PDB file of C-alpha atoms in Angstrom:
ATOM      1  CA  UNK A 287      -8.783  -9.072 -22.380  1.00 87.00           C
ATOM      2  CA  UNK A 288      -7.281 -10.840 -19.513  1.00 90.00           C
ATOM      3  CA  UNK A 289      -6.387  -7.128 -17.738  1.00 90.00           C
ATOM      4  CA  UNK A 290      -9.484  -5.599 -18.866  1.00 91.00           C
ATOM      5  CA  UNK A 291     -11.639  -8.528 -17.274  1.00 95.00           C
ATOM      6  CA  UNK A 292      -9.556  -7.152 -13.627  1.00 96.00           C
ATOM      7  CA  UNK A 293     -11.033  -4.118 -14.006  1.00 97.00           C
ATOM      8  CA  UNK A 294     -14.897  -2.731 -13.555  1.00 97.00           C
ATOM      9  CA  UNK A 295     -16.359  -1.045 -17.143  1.00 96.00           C
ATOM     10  CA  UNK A 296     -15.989   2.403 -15.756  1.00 97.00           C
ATOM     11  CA  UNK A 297     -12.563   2.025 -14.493  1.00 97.00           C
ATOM     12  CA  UNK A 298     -10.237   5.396 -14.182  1.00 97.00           C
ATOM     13  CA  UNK A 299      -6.407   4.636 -14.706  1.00 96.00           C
ATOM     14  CA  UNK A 300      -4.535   7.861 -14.056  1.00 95.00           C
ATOM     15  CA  UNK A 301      -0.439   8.360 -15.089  1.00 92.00           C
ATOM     16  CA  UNK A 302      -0.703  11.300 -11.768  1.00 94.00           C
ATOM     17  CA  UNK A 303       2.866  12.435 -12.492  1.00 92.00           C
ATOM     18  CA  UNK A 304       2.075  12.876 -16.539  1.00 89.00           C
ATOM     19  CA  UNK A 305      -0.907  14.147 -16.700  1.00 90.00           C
ATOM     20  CA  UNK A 306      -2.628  10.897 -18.717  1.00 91.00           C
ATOM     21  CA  UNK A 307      -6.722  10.419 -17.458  1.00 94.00           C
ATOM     22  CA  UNK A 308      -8.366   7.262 -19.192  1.00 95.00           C
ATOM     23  CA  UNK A 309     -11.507   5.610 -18.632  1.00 95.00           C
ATOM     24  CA  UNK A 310     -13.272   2.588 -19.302  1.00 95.00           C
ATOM     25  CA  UNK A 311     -12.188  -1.047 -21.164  1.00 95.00           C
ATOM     26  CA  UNK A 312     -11.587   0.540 -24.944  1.00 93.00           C
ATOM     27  CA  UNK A 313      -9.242   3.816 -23.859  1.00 93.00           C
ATOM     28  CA  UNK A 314      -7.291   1.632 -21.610  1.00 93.00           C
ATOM     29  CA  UNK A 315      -7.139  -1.158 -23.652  1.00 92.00           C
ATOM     30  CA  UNK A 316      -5.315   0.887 -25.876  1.00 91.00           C
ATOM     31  CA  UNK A 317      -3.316   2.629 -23.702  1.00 89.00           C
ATOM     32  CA  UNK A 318      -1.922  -0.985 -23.449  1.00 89.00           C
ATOM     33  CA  UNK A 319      -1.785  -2.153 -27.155  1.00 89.00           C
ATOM     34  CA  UNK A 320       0.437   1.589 -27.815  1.00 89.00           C
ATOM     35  CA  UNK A 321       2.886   0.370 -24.847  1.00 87.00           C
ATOM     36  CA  UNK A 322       3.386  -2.969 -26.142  1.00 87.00           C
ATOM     37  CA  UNK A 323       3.763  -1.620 -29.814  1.00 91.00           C
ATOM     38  CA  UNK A 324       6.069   0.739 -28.965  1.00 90.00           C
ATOM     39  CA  UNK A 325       8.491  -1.485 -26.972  1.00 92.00           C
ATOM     40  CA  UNK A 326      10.122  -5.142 -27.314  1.00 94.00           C
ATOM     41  CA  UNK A 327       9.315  -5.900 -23.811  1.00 94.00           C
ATOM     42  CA  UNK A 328       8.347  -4.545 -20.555  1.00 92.00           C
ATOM     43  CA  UNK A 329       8.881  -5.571 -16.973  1.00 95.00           C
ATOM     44  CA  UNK A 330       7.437  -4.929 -13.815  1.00 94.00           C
ATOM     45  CA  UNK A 331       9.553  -6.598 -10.887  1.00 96.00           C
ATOM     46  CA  UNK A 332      10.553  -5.916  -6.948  1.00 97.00           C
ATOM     47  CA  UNK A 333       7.200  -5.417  -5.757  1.00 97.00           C
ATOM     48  CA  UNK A 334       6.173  -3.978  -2.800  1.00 98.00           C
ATOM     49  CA  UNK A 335       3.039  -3.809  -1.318  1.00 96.00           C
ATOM     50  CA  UNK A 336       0.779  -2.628   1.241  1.00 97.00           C
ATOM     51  CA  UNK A 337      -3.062  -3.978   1.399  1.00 96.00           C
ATOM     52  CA  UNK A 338      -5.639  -2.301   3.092  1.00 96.00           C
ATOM     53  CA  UNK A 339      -9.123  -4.507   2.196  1.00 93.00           C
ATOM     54  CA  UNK A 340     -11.208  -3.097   4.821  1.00 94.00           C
ATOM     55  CA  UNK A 341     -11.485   0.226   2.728  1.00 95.00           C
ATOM     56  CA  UNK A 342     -10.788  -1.981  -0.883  1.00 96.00           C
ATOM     57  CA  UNK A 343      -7.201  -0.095  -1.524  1.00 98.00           C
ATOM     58  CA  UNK A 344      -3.792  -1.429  -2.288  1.00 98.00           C
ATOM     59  CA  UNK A 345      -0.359   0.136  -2.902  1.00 98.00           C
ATOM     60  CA  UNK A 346       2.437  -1.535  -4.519  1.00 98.00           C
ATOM     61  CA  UNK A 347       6.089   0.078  -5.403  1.00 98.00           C
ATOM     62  CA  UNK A 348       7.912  -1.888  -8.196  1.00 97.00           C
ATOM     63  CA  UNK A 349      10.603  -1.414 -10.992  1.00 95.00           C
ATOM     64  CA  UNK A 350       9.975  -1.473 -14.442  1.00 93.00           C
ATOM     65  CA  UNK A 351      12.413  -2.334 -17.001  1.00 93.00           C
ATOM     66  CA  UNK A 352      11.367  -1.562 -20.937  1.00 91.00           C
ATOM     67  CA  UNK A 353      13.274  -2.916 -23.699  1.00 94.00           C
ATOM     68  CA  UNK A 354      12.989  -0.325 -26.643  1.00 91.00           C
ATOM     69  CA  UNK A 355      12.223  -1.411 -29.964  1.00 93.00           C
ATOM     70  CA  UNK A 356      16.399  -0.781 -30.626  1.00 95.00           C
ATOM     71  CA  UNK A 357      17.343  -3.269 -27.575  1.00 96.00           C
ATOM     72  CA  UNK A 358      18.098  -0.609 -25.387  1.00 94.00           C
ATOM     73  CA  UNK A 359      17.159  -0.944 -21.797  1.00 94.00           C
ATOM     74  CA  UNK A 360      14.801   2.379 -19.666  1.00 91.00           C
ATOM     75  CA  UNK A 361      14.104   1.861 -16.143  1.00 92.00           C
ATOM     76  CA  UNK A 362      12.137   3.515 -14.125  1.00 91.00           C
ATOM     77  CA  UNK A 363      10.700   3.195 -10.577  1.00 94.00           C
ATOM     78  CA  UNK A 364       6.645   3.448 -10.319  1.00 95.00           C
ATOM     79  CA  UNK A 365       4.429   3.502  -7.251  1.00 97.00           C
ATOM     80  CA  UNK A 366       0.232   2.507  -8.237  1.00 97.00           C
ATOM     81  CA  UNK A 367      -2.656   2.559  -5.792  1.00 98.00           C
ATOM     82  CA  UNK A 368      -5.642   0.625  -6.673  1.00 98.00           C
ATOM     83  CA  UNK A 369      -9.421   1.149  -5.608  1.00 98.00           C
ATOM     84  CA  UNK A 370     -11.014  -2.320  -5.700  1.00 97.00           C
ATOM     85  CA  UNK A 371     -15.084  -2.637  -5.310  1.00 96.00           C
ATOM     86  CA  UNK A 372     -16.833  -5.764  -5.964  1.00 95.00           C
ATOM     87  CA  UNK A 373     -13.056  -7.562  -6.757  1.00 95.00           C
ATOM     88  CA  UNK A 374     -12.824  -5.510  -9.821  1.00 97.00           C
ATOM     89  CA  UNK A 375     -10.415  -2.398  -9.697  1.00 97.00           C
ATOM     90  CA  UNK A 376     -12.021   0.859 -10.314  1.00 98.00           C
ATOM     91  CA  UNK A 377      -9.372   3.088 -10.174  1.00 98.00           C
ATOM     92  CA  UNK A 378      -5.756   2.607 -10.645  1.00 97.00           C
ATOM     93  CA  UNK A 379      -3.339   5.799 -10.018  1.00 97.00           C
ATOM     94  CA  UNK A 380      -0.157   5.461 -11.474  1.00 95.00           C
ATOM     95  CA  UNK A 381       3.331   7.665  -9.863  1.00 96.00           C
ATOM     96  CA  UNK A 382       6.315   7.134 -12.657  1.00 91.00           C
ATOM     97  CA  UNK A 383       9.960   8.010 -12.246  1.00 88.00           C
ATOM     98  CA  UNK A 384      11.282   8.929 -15.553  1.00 76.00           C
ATOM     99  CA  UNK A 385       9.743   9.030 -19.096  1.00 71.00           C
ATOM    100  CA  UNK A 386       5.902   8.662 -19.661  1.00 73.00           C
ATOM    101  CA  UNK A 387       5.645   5.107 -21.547  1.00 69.00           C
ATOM    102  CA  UNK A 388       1.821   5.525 -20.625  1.00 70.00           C
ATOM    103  CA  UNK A 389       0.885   8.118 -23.215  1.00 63.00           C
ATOM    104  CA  UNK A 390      -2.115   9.056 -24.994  1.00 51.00           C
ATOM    105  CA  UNK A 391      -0.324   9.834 -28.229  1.00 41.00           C
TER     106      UNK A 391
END
């Protein structure tokens, strides 16, 4: 609820580099609840980021470390660019080095 209320009801979030298009509060929403389920815990960490608010965009380049469900660590490196209108984002476009933990399976 708390990420959902970040982003506008029509919200795109796009996995670019897998192929993954979702829209709106309930397809993202699960998007989330299948991550979460499918891992003990994930991490996002060493941001970078680059704000342009005139034209409502932002950029950010971060590391991600997910502990699988058998304590093994993946990391991966992601880039995201966010479309923000009325301080909501509308569209968040996701770049991911290494394996797709955004899936629609």
């Amino acid at each position: 609820d708390e990420i959902a209320a970040t982003m506008s009801e029509d919200c795109v979030f796009s996995v670019e580099t897998h192929g993954v298009m979702l829209q709106g509060h309930a397809e993202i929403s699960t998007m989330f609840a299948r991550l979460w389920a499918k891992h003990a815990a994930v991490e996002h960490k060493d941001f970078s980021y680059v704000a342009a608010p005139n034209s409502g965009r932002i950029a950010t380049q971060f590391t991600v470390a997910n502990t699988e469900l058998d304590g093994s660590l993946t990391y991966k490196s992601n880039c995201n660019f966010f479309r923000i209108h009325d301080r909501k984002f509308t569209h968040v476009a996701v770049y991911m080095a290494g394996p797709n933990t955004l899936d629609t399976a």
